[in-house]
PDB file of C-alpha atoms in Angstrom:
ATOM      1  CA  UNK A1394      -6.139  -4.187 -33.891  1.00  0.00           C
ATOM      2  CA  UNK A1395      -6.001  -3.536 -30.124  1.00  0.00           C
ATOM      3  CA  UNK A1396      -9.611  -2.267 -30.200  1.00  0.00           C
ATOM      4  CA  UNK A1397     -10.765  -5.715 -31.317  1.00  0.00           C
ATOM      5  CA  UNK A1398      -9.278  -7.464 -28.300  1.00  0.00           C
ATOM      6  CA  UNK A1399      -9.765  -4.728 -25.687  1.00  0.00           C
ATOM      7  CA  UNK A1400     -13.368  -5.537 -24.689  1.00  0.00           C
ATOM      8  CA  UNK A1401     -13.008  -9.355 -24.630  1.00  0.00           C
ATOM      9  CA  UNK A1402      -9.892  -8.983 -22.445  1.00  0.00           C
ATOM     10  CA  UNK A1403     -11.772  -6.581 -20.176  1.00  0.00           C
ATOM     11  CA  UNK A1404     -14.479  -9.228 -19.704  1.00  0.00           C
ATOM     12  CA  UNK A1405     -11.954 -12.004 -19.043  1.00  0.00           C
ATOM     13  CA  UNK A1406      -9.942  -9.847 -16.631  1.00  0.00           C
ATOM     14  CA  UNK A1407     -13.067  -8.800 -14.734  1.00  0.00           C
ATOM     15  CA  UNK A1408     -14.290 -12.372 -14.427  1.00  0.00           C
ATOM     16  CA  UNK A1409     -10.856 -13.557 -13.359  1.00  0.00           C
ATOM     17  CA  UNK A1410     -10.419 -10.832 -10.727  1.00  0.00           C
ATOM     18  CA  UNK A1411     -13.961 -11.265  -9.364  1.00  0.00           C
ATOM     19  CA  UNK A1412     -13.711 -15.054  -9.171  1.00  0.00           C
ATOM     20  CA  UNK A1413     -10.061 -15.265  -8.194  1.00  0.00           C
ATOM     21  CA  UNK A1414      -9.489 -17.798 -10.971  1.00  0.00           C
ATOM     22  CA  UNK A1415      -7.221 -17.490 -14.011  1.00  0.00           C
ATOM     23  CA  UNK A1416      -8.087 -19.163 -17.299  1.00  0.00           C
ATOM     24  CA  UNK A1417      -6.334 -22.547 -17.228  1.00  0.00           C
ATOM     25  CA  UNK A1418      -4.462 -21.780 -20.459  1.00  0.00           C
ATOM     26  CA  UNK A1419      -2.824 -18.822 -18.742  1.00  0.00           C
ATOM     27  CA  UNK A1420      -1.371 -21.102 -16.079  1.00  0.00           C
ATOM     28  CA  UNK A1421       0.656 -23.009 -18.646  1.00  0.00           C
ATOM     29  CA  UNK A1422       4.241 -21.918 -19.020  1.00  0.00           C
ATOM     30  CA  UNK A1423       7.254 -22.952 -20.941  1.00  0.00           C
ATOM     31  CA  UNK A1424      10.066 -22.992 -18.419  1.00  0.00           C
ATOM     32  CA  UNK A1425      13.572 -22.384 -19.649  1.00  0.00           C
ATOM     33  CA  UNK A1426      16.854 -22.064 -17.783  1.00  0.00           C
ATOM     34  CA  UNK A1427      18.824 -18.840 -18.049  1.00  0.00           C
ATOM     35  CA  UNK A1428      22.506 -18.833 -17.101  1.00  0.00           C
ATOM     36  CA  UNK A1429      23.452 -16.493 -14.224  1.00  0.00           C
ATOM     37  CA  UNK A1430      27.095 -16.832 -13.173  1.00  0.00           C
ATOM     38  CA  UNK A1431      29.795 -19.393 -12.445  1.00  0.00           C
ATOM     39  CA  UNK A1432      30.527 -22.734 -14.083  1.00  0.00           C
ATOM     40  CA  UNK A1433      27.884 -23.620 -16.645  1.00  0.00           C
ATOM     41  CA  UNK A1434      28.003 -27.263 -15.547  1.00  0.00           C
ATOM     42  CA  UNK A1435      26.237 -26.497 -12.212  1.00  0.00           C
ATOM     43  CA  UNK A1436      22.438 -26.372 -12.201  1.00  0.00           C
ATOM     44  CA  UNK A1437      22.488 -23.847  -9.356  1.00  0.00           C
ATOM     45  CA  UNK A1438      24.068 -21.314 -11.721  1.00  0.00           C
ATOM     46  CA  UNK A1439      20.885 -21.121 -13.784  1.00  0.00           C
ATOM     47  CA  UNK A1440      17.567 -19.559 -12.922  1.00  0.00           C
ATOM     48  CA  UNK A1441      14.218 -20.650 -14.276  1.00  0.00           C
ATOM     49  CA  UNK A1442      12.257 -18.284 -16.464  1.00  0.00           C
ATOM     50  CA  UNK A1443       8.584 -18.972 -17.124  1.00  0.00           C
ATOM     51  CA  UNK A1444       7.341 -17.923 -20.529  1.00  0.00           C
ATOM     52  CA  UNK A1445       3.628 -17.385 -20.027  1.00  0.00           C
ATOM     53  CA  UNK A1446       0.660 -15.936 -21.872  1.00  0.00           C
ATOM     54  CA  UNK A1447       0.987 -12.305 -22.995  1.00  0.00           C
ATOM     55  CA  UNK A1448      -2.585 -11.684 -21.792  1.00  0.00           C
ATOM     56  CA  UNK A1449      -1.655 -12.975 -18.341  1.00  0.00           C
ATOM     57  CA  UNK A1450       1.521 -10.877 -18.242  1.00  0.00           C
ATOM     58  CA  UNK A1451      -0.524  -7.799 -19.127  1.00  0.00           C
ATOM     59  CA  UNK A1452      -2.958  -8.559 -16.288  1.00  0.00           C
ATOM     60  CA  UNK A1453       0.011  -8.966 -13.934  1.00  0.00           C
ATOM     61  CA  UNK A1454       1.265  -5.545 -15.069  1.00  0.00           C
ATOM     62  CA  UNK A1455      -2.130  -3.960 -14.373  1.00  0.00           C
ATOM     63  CA  UNK A1456      -2.241  -5.516 -10.901  1.00  0.00           C
ATOM     64  CA  UNK A1457       1.372  -4.516 -10.157  1.00  0.00           C
ATOM     65  CA  UNK A1458       0.764  -0.924 -11.270  1.00  0.00           C
ATOM     66  CA  UNK A1459      -2.433  -0.684  -9.211  1.00  0.00           C
ATOM     67  CA  UNK A1460      -0.745  -2.164  -6.132  1.00  0.00           C
ATOM     68  CA  UNK A1461       2.309   0.102  -6.432  1.00  0.00           C
ATOM     69  CA  UNK A1462       0.094   3.139  -6.924  1.00  0.00           C
ATOM     70  CA  UNK A1463      -1.875   2.249  -3.782  1.00  0.00           C
ATOM     71  CA  UNK A1464       1.275   1.650  -1.725  1.00  0.00           C
ATOM     72  CA  UNK A1465       2.884   4.909  -2.864  1.00  0.00           C
ATOM     73  CA  UNK A1466      -0.261   7.054  -2.479  1.00  0.00           C
ATOM     74  CA  UNK A1467      -0.766   5.770   1.054  1.00  0.00           C
ATOM     75  CA  UNK A1468       2.898   6.223   2.027  1.00  0.00           C
ATOM     76  CA  UNK A1469       3.311   2.502   2.724  1.00  0.00           C
ATOM     77  CA  UNK A1470       6.736   2.386   1.047  1.00  0.00           C
ATOM     78  CA  UNK A1471       9.575   4.167   2.783  1.00  0.00           C
ATOM     79  CA  UNK A1472      11.599   6.897   1.113  1.00  0.00           C
ATOM     80  CA  UNK A1473      14.695   4.709   1.330  1.00  0.00           C
ATOM     81  CA  UNK A1474      13.170   1.970  -0.861  1.00  0.00           C
ATOM     82  CA  UNK A1475      14.646   2.136  -4.341  1.00  0.00           C
ATOM     83  CA  UNK A1476      14.279  -1.285  -5.944  1.00  0.00           C
ATOM     84  CA  UNK A1477      11.369  -1.841  -8.324  1.00  0.00           C
ATOM     85  CA  UNK A1478      10.043   1.715  -8.002  1.00  0.00           C
ATOM     86  CA  UNK A1479       9.795   3.920 -11.054  1.00  0.00           C
ATOM     87  CA  UNK A1480      12.164   6.872 -10.887  1.00  0.00           C
ATOM     88  CA  UNK A1481      14.221   5.381  -8.049  1.00  0.00           C
ATOM     89  CA  UNK A1482      17.119   3.529  -9.639  1.00  0.00           C
ATOM     90  CA  UNK A1483      19.996   1.845  -7.857  1.00  0.00           C
ATOM     91  CA  UNK A1484      22.284   4.538  -9.314  1.00  0.00           C
ATOM     92  CA  UNK A1485      20.133   7.229  -7.666  1.00  0.00           C
ATOM     93  CA  UNK A1486      20.307   5.299  -4.397  1.00  0.00           C
ATOM     94  CA  UNK A1487      24.107   5.195  -4.625  1.00  0.00           C
ATOM     95  CA  UNK A1488      24.229   8.944  -5.324  1.00  0.00           C
ATOM     96  CA  UNK A1489      22.045   9.669  -2.269  1.00  0.00           C
ATOM     97  CA  UNK A1490      24.225   7.397  -0.145  1.00  0.00           C
ATOM     98  CA  UNK A1491      27.425   9.035  -1.447  1.00  0.00           C
ATOM     99  CA  UNK A1492      25.957  12.452  -0.645  1.00  0.00           C
ATOM    100  CA  UNK A1493      25.035  11.345   2.899  1.00  0.00           C
ATOM    101  CA  UNK A1494      28.460   9.797   3.475  1.00  0.00           C
ATOM    102  CA  UNK A1495      30.271  12.855   2.145  1.00  0.00           C
ATOM    103  CA  UNK A1496      28.206  15.104   4.421  1.00  0.00           C
ATOM    104  CA  UNK A1497      28.944  12.864   7.399  1.00  0.00           C
ATOM    105  CA  UNK A1498      32.701  12.759   6.726  1.00  0.00           C
ATOM    106  CA  UNK A1499      32.882  16.538   6.204  1.00  0.00           C
ATOM    107  CA  UNK A1500      31.358  16.944   9.677  1.00  0.00           C
ATOM    108  CA  UNK A1501      33.971  14.606  11.181  1.00  0.00           C
ATOM    109  CA  UNK A1502      31.612  11.657  11.491  1.00  0.00           C
ATOM    110  CA  UNK A1503      32.267   7.967  11.074  1.00  0.00           C
ATOM    111  CA  UNK A1504      30.737   5.576   8.577  1.00  0.00           C
ATOM    112  CA  UNK A1505      30.263   1.881   9.247  1.00  0.00           C
ATOM    113  CA  UNK A1506      29.014  -0.268   6.395  1.00  0.00           C
ATOM    114  CA  UNK A1507      27.713  -3.802   6.159  1.00  0.00           C
ATOM    115  CA  UNK A1508      27.462  -5.369   2.721  1.00  0.00           C
ATOM    116  CA  UNK A1509      25.058  -8.189   2.028  1.00  0.00           C
ATOM    117  CA  UNK A1510      24.436 -10.311  -1.029  1.00  0.00           C
ATOM    118  CA  UNK A1511      20.784 -10.638  -2.007  1.00  0.00           C
ATOM    119  CA  UNK A1512      21.543 -12.620  -5.175  1.00  0.00           C
ATOM    120  CA  UNK A1513      19.175 -15.458  -4.283  1.00  0.00           C
ATOM    121  CA  UNK A1514      16.840 -13.478  -2.022  1.00  0.00           C
ATOM    122  CA  UNK A1515      13.820 -13.714  -4.325  1.00  0.00           C
ATOM    123  CA  UNK A1516      14.123 -17.509  -4.394  1.00  0.00           C
ATOM    124  CA  UNK A1517      13.530 -17.484  -0.634  1.00  0.00           C
ATOM    125  CA  UNK A1518      10.604 -15.044  -0.362  1.00  0.00           C
ATOM    126  CA  UNK A1519       7.966 -16.478   2.003  1.00  0.00           C
ATOM    127  CA  UNK A1520       5.009 -15.932  -0.334  1.00  0.00           C
ATOM    128  CA  UNK A1521       2.317 -16.467   2.328  1.00  0.00           C
ATOM    129  CA  UNK A1522       3.945 -13.763   4.476  1.00  0.00           C
ATOM    130  CA  UNK A1523       4.037 -11.430   1.485  1.00  0.00           C
ATOM    131  CA  UNK A1524       0.340 -12.051   0.762  1.00  0.00           C
ATOM    132  CA  UNK A1525      -0.538 -11.472   4.433  1.00  0.00           C
ATOM    133  CA  UNK A1526       1.352  -8.185   4.353  1.00  0.00           C
ATOM    134  CA  UNK A1527      -0.571  -7.084   1.245  1.00  0.00           C
ATOM    135  CA  UNK A1528      -3.850  -7.937   3.003  1.00  0.00           C
ATOM    136  CA  UNK A1529      -2.779  -5.856   6.007  1.00  0.00           C
ATOM    137  CA  UNK A1530      -2.139  -2.899   3.676  1.00  0.00           C
ATOM    138  CA  UNK A1531      -5.653  -3.418   2.291  1.00  0.00           C
ATOM    139  CA  UNK A1532      -4.266  -3.356  -1.257  1.00  0.00           C
ATOM    140  CA  UNK A1533      -5.862  -6.748  -2.013  1.00  0.00           C
ATOM    141  CA  UNK A1534      -9.130  -8.202  -0.828  1.00  0.00           C
TER     142      UNK A1534
END
């Protein structure tokens, strides 16, 4: 079945990427609220989820994979970055940190820690700054 749709999707993806325009149907989304934490009576305790076209999600995956590959191959992501990178889980990050702290303490060192909460960080991402950064990395044109 996938062979039947492969070539038409290839044509649509190519046209979309070359023109910078998505098919209008792909821009439609059903938005639903997903509960996060706290009292269910507060709107701020829900986050919106957009249910979009599977074809569009697949294109997003292709673009994400290409961009990540470019960033990793060109050493544009530091070795201390763990989030959203295949093979670098938060558990692995904690293990590396525990190893570093243990080594430091065994040598008589001191550890100072600052904890931050990034729970709503993605809601505040300056998207134009992010796009400018991607342009500077030459991963998008």
